[in-house]
Coordinates of C-alpha atoms (C1' of nucleotides) in Angstrom, one line a residue:
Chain A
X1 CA -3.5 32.2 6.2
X2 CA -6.4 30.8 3.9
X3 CA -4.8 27.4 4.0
X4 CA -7.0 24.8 4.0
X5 CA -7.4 22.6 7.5
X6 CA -5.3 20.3 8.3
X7 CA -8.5 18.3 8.8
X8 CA -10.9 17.4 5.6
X9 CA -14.4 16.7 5.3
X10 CA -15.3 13.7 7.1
X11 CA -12.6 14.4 9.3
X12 CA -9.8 12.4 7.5
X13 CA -6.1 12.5 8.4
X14 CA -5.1 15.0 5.9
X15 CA -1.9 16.1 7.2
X16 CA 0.2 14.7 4.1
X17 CA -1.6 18.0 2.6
X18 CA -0.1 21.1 5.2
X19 CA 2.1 23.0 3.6
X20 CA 5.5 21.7 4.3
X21 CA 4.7 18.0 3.5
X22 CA 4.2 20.2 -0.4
X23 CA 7.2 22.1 -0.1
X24 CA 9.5 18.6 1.0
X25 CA 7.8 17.0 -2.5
X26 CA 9.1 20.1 -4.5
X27 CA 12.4 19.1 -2.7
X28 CA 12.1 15.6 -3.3
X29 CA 10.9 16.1 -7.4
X30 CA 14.2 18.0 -7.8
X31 CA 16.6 16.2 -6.2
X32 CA 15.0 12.7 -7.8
X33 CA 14.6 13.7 -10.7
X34 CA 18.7 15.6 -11.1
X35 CA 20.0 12.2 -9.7
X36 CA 18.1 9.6 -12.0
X37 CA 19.2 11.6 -15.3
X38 CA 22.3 12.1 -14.1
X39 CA 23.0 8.4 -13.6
X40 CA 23.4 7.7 -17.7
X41 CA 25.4 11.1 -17.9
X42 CA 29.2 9.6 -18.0
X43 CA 28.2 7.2 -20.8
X44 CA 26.9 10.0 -22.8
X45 CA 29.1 12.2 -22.5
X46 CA 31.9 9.4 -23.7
X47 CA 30.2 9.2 -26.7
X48 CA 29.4 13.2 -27.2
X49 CA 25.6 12.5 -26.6
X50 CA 23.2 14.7 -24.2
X51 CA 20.3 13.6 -22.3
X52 CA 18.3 14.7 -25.2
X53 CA 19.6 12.0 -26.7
X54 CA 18.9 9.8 -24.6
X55 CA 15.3 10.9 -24.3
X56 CA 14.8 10.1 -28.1
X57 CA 16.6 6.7 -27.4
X58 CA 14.4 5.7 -24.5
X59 CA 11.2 6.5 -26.4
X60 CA 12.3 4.8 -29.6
X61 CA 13.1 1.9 -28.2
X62 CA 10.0 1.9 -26.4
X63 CA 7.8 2.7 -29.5
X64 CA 9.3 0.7 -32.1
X65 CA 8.2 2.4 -35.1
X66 CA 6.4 5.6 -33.9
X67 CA 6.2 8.3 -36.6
X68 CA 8.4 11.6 -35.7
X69 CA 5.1 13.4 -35.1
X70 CA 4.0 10.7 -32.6
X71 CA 7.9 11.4 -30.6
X72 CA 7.2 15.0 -30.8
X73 CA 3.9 15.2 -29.1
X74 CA 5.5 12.6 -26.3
X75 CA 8.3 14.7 -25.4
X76 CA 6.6 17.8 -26.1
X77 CA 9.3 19.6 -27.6
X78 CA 9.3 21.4 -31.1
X79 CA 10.4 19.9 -34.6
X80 CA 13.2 21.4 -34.6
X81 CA 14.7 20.5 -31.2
X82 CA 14.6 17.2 -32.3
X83 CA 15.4 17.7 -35.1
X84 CA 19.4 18.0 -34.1
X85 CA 19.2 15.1 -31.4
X86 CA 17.5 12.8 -33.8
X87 CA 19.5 13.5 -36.6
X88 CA 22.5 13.5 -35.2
X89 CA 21.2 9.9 -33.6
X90 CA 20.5 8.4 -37.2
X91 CA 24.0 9.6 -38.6
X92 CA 25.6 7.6 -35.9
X93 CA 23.5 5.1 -36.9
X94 CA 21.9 4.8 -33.1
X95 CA 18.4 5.0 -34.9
X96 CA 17.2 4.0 -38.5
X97 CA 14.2 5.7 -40.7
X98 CA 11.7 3.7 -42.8
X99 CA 8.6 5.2 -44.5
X100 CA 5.3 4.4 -43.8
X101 CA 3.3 2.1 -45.6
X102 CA 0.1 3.3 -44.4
X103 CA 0.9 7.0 -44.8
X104 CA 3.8 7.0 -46.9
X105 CA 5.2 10.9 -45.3
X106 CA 5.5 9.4 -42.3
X107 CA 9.1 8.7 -41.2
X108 CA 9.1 5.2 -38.8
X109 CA 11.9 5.6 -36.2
X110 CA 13.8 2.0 -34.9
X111 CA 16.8 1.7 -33.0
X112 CA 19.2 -0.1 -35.1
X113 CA 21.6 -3.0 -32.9
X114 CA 24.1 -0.2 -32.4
X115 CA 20.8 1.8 -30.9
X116 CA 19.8 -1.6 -28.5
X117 CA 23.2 -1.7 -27.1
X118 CA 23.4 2.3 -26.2
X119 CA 19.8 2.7 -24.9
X120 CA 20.5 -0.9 -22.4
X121 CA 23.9 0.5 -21.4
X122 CA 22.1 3.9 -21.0
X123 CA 19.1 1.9 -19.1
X124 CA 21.1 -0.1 -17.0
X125 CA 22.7 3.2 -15.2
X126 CA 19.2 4.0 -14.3
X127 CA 17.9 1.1 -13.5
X128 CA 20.0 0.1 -10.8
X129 CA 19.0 3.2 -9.0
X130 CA 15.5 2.7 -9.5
X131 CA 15.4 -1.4 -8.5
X132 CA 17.5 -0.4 -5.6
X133 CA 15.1 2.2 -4.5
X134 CA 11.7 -0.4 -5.3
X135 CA 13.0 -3.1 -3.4
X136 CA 13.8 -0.9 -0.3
X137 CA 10.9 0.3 -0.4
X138 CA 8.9 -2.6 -1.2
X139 CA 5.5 -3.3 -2.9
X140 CA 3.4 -1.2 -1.5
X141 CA 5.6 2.3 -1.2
X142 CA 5.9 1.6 -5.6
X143 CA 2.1 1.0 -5.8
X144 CA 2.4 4.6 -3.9
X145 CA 4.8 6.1 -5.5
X146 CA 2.9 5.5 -8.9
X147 CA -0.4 6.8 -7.9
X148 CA 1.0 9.9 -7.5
X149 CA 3.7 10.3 -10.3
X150 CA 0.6 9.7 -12.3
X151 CA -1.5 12.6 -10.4
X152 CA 1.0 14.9 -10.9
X153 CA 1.4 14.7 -14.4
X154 CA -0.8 15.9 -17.3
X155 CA -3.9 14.2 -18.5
X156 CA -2.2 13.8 -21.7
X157 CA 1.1 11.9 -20.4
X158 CA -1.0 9.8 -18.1
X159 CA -2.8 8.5 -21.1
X160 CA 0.9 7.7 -22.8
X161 CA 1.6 6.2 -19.5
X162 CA -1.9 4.2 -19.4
X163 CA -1.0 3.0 -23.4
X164 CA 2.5 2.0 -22.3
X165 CA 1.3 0.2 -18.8
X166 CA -1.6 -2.1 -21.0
X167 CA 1.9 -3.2 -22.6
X168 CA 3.0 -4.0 -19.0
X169 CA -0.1 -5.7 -18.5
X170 CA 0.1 -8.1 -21.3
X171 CA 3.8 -8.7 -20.4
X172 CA 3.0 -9.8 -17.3
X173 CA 0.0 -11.8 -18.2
X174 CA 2.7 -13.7 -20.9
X175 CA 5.4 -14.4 -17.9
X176 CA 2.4 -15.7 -15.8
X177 CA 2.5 -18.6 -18.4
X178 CA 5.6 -18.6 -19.4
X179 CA 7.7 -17.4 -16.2
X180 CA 11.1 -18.4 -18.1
X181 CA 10.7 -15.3 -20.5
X182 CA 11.3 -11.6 -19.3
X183 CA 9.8 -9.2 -21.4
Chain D
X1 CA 18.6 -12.5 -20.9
X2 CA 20.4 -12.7 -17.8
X3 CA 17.9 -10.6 -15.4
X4 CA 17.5 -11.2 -12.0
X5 CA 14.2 -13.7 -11.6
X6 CA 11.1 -11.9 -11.0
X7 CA 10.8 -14.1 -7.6
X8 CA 13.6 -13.0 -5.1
X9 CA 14.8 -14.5 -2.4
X10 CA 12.2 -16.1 0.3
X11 CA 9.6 -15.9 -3.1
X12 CA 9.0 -12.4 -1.9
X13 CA 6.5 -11.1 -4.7
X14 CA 9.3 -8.8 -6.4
X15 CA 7.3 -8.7 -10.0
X16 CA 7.6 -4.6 -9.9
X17 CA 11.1 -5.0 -10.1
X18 CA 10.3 -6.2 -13.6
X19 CA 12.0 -4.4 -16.6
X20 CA 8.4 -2.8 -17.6
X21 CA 7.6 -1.5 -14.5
X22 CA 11.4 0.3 -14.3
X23 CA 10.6 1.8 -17.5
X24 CA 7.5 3.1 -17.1
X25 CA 8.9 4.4 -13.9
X26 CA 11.6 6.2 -16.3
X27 CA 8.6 7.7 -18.1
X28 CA 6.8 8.4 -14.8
X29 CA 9.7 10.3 -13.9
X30 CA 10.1 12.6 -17.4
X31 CA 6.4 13.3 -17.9
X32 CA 6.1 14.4 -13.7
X33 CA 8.9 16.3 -13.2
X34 CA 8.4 18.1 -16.3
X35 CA 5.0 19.5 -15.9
X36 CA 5.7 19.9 -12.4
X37 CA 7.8 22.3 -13.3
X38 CA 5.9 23.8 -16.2
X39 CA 3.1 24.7 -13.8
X40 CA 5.0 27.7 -12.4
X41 CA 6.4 29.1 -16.1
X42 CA 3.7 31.2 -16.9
X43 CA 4.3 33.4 -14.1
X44 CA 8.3 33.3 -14.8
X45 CA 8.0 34.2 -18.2
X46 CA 5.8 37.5 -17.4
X47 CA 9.0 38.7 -15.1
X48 CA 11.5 37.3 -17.7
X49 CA 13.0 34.6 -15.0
X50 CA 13.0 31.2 -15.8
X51 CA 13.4 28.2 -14.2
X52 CA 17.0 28.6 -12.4
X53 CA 15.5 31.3 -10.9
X54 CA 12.7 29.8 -9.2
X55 CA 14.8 26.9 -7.8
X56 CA 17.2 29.4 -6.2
X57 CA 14.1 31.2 -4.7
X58 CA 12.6 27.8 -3.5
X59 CA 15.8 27.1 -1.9
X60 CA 16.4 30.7 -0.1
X61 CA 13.0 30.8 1.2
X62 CA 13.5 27.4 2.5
X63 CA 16.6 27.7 3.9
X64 CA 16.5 31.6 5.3
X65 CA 19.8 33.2 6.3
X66 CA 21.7 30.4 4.4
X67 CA 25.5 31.2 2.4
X68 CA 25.9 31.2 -0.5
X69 CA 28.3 28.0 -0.5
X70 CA 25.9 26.2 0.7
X71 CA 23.0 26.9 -2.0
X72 CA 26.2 26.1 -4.6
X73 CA 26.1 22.4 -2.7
X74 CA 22.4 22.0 -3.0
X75 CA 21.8 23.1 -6.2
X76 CA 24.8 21.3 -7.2
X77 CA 26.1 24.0 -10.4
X78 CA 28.9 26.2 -10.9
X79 CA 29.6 29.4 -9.5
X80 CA 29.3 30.7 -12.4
X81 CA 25.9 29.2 -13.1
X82 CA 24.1 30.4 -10.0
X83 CA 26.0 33.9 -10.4
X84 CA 23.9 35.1 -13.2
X85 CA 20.4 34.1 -11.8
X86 CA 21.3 34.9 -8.2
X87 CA 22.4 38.3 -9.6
X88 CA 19.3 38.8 -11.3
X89 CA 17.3 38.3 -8.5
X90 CA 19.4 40.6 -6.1
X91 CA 19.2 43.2 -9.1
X92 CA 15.5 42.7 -9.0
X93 CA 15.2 43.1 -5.7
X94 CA 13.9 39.3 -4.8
X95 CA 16.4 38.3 -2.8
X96 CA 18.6 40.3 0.1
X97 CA 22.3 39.4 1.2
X98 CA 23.9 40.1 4.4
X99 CA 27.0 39.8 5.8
X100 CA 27.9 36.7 8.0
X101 CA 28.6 37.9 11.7
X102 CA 30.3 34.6 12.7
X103 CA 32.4 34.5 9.1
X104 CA 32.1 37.9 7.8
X105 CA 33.1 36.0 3.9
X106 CA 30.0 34.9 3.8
X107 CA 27.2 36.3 2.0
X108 CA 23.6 35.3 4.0
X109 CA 20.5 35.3 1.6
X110 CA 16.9 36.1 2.1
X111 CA 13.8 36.5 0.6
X112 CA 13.0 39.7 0.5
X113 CA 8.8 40.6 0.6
X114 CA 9.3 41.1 -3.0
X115 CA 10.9 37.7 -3.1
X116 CA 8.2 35.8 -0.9
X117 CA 5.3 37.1 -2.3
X118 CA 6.5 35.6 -5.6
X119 CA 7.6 32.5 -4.6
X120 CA 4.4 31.7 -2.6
X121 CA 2.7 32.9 -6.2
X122 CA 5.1 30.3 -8.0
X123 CA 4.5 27.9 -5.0
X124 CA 0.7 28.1 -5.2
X125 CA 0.9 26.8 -9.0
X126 CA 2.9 23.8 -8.1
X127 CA 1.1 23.0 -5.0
X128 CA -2.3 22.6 -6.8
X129 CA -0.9 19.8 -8.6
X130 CA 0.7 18.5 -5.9
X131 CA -2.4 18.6 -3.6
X132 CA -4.7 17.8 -6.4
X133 CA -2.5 14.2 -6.7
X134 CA -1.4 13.7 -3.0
X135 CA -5.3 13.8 -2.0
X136 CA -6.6 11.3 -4.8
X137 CA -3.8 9.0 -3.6
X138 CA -4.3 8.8 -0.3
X139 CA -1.7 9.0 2.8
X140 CA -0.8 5.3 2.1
X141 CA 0.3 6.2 -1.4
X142 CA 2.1 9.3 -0.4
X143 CA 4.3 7.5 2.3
X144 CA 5.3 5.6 -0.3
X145 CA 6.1 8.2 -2.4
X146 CA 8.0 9.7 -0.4
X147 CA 9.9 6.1 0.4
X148 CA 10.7 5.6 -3.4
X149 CA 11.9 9.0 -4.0
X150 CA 14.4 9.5 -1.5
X151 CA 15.6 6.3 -2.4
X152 CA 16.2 7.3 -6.1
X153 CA 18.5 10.8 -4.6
X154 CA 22.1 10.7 -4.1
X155 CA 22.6 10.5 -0.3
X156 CA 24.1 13.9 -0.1
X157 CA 20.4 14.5 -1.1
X158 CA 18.7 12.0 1.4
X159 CA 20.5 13.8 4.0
X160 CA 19.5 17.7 2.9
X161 CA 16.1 15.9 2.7
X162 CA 15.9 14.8 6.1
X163 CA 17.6 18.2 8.0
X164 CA 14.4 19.8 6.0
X165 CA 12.3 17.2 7.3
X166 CA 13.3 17.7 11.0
X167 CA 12.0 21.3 10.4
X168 CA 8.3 19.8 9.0
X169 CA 8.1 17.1 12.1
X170 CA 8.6 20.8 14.0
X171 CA 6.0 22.5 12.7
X172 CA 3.7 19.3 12.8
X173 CA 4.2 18.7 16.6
X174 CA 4.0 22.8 16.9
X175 CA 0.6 22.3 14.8
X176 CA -0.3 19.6 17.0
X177 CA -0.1 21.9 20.0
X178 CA -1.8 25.1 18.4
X179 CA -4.1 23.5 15.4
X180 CA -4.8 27.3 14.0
X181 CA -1.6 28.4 12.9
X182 CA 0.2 26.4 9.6
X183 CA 4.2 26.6 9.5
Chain C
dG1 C1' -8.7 16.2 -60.4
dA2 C1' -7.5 20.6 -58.2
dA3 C1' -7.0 22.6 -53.7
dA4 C1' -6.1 22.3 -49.0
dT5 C1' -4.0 20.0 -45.3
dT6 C1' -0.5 17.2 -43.1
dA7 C1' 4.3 15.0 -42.2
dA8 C1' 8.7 15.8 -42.3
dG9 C1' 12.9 18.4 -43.0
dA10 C1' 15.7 22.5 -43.2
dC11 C1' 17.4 27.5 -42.5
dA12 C1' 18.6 31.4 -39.6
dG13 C1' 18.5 33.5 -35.3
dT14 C1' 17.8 33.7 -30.2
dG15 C1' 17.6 32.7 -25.0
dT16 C1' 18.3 29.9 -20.8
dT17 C1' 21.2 27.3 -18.3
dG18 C1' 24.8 24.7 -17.7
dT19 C1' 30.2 24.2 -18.2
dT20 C1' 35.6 25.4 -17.8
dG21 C1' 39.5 28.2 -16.5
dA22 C1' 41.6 32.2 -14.7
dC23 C1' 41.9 35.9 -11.6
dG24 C1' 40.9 39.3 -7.6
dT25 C1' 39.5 40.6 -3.0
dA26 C1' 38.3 40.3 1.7
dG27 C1' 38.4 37.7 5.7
dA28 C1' 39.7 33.6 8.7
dC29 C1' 43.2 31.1 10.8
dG30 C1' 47.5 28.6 12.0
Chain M
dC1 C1' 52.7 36.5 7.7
dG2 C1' 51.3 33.2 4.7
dT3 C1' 47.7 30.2 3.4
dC4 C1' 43.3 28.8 2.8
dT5 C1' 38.4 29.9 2.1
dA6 C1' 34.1 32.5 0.5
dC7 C1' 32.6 35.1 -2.9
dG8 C1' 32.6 37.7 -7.1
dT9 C1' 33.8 38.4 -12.0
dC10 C1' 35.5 38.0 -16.8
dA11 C1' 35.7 35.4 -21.1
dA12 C1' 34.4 31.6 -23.9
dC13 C1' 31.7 27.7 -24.9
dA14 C1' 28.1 23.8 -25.2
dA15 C1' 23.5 21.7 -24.8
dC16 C1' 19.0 22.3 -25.5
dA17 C1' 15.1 24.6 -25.9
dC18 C1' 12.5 28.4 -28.7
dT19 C1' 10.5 31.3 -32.9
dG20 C1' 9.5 32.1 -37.6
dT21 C1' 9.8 31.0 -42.4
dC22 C1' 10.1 27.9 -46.3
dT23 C1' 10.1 23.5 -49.2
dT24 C1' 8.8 18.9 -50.6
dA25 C1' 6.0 15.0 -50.9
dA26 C1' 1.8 12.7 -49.8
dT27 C1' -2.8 12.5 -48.2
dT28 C1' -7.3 14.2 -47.7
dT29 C1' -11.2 17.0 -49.0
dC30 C1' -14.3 19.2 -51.9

DNA sequence: GAAATTAAGACAGTGTTGTTGACGTAGACG
DNA sequence: CGTCTACGTCAACAACACTGTCTTAATTTC
């Protein structure tokens, strides 16, 4: 119909672009995406715990000491969605409160020890899928793969993503001198 | 603690199988998938469908004349589950069954010209995003993509993945014979 | 210092999408 | 003919998101 060529200015190979190559990434994006989450699923559900759950766990532990509001604009949810996953998280004990010195209405999430262990147990599920999938793939299909995970989400997550990757950065910089330590 | 050395064997450079870099790949995998499929809501929530809805309609118009069981196997849900949305959409008049001739159990589904024009409307939304990030990338990056992701499926998955992509290689060496016309 | 705004929590009600288990019907098949 | 399969349906339930309203405490603003 009106579909762009299949051959962009300065005549580059632009075939990734036709229509089908779109429709298999749809495909891909699903199926990807159902498996990964799913991975952690049997763990959760022992303990009576959804992936929403786990979503709180994940960034907590990755944001030690992020204010509620900070959690709520990550996952983009409203208050009171989290409000039942994270509450039910701190009665367990999987995540502790402390207020803010700074701003003193500000709630400071942690993950307690109990919290640690469930989010690595939780983590390791996933990440064998994911280091299985990277070293088949190798170097340069991840480099890949990130450029466009990051094109395809909002400006506003890449930035998260930009934020979290400086912390990559550093970590790596440290294990370049100290390659004994693993972040 | 006791993670696997960021040098594997024959001192291939493995450093992005570091635990940072399979976290942010945890992120990269929430924030993409879920605006990915935010971009097509807006349209879904004017017609009162939601999300289910769309996948079954992705899938039907992919997979043209296909049964019922094996939508159920893709989508991987209960009858149950896909029998409310799939009725919904036959109510609406989106989607069109036919009886099997070879097994006359079977229930064949198709778009109907109702059902296409919407999902190339719900398409359209997801494809700008998908274009817009597969073309900053580059080829390169989207081969790799592509490598990592089916990686991350189940097989089961890998395997629907690569029947679909036997139809694009069709339409690609199709396109290769007649440049004007896109599958 | 009073007023407005913000951070967080809580209440009640609703909708989508998934689940289980049981049951029925029509058609295929040994 | 009996059994298995494909599909549909009923009832009940659970996870997770939403809306709107309200309260409390603390910060910010005028």
């Amino acid at each position: 119909m009106s579909e762009p060529k299949p051959t962009g200015p300065a005549g580059a190979n632009l075939l990734f672009l036709r229509e089908g190559e779109i429709r298999a990434a749809q495909d891909m994006l699903f199926f990807a995406y159902r498996d990964f989450t799913n991975a952690a699923d049997v763990i959760l559900e022992e303990l009576g715990l959804g992936r929403a759950h786990h979503r709180v766990l994940h960034f907590v532990g990755r944001n030690a000491g992020m204010s509620v509001g900070e959690l709520l604009s990550i996952l983009n949810i409203t208050k009171q969605s989290l409000a039942r996953v994270l509450g039910a998280l701190i009665d367990d004990g999987y995540i502790a409160q402390a207020q803010g010195r700074a701003d003193r209405r500000q709630r400071l999430l942690t993950l307690t020890a109990k919290g640690q262990d469930l989010e690595r147990r939780l983590f390791e599920r996933q990440r064998e899928r994911l280091v299985k999938s990277y070293r088949e793939a190798g170097s340069t299909a991840v480099e890949g793969f990130r450029r466009v995970m990051r094109g395809i989400m909002n400006e506003e997550a890449r930035l998260y993503i930009d934020r979290a990757e400086a912390r990559t950065q550093a970590d790596r910089a440290e294990a370049r001198r100290d390659p004994t330590r693993e972040g």
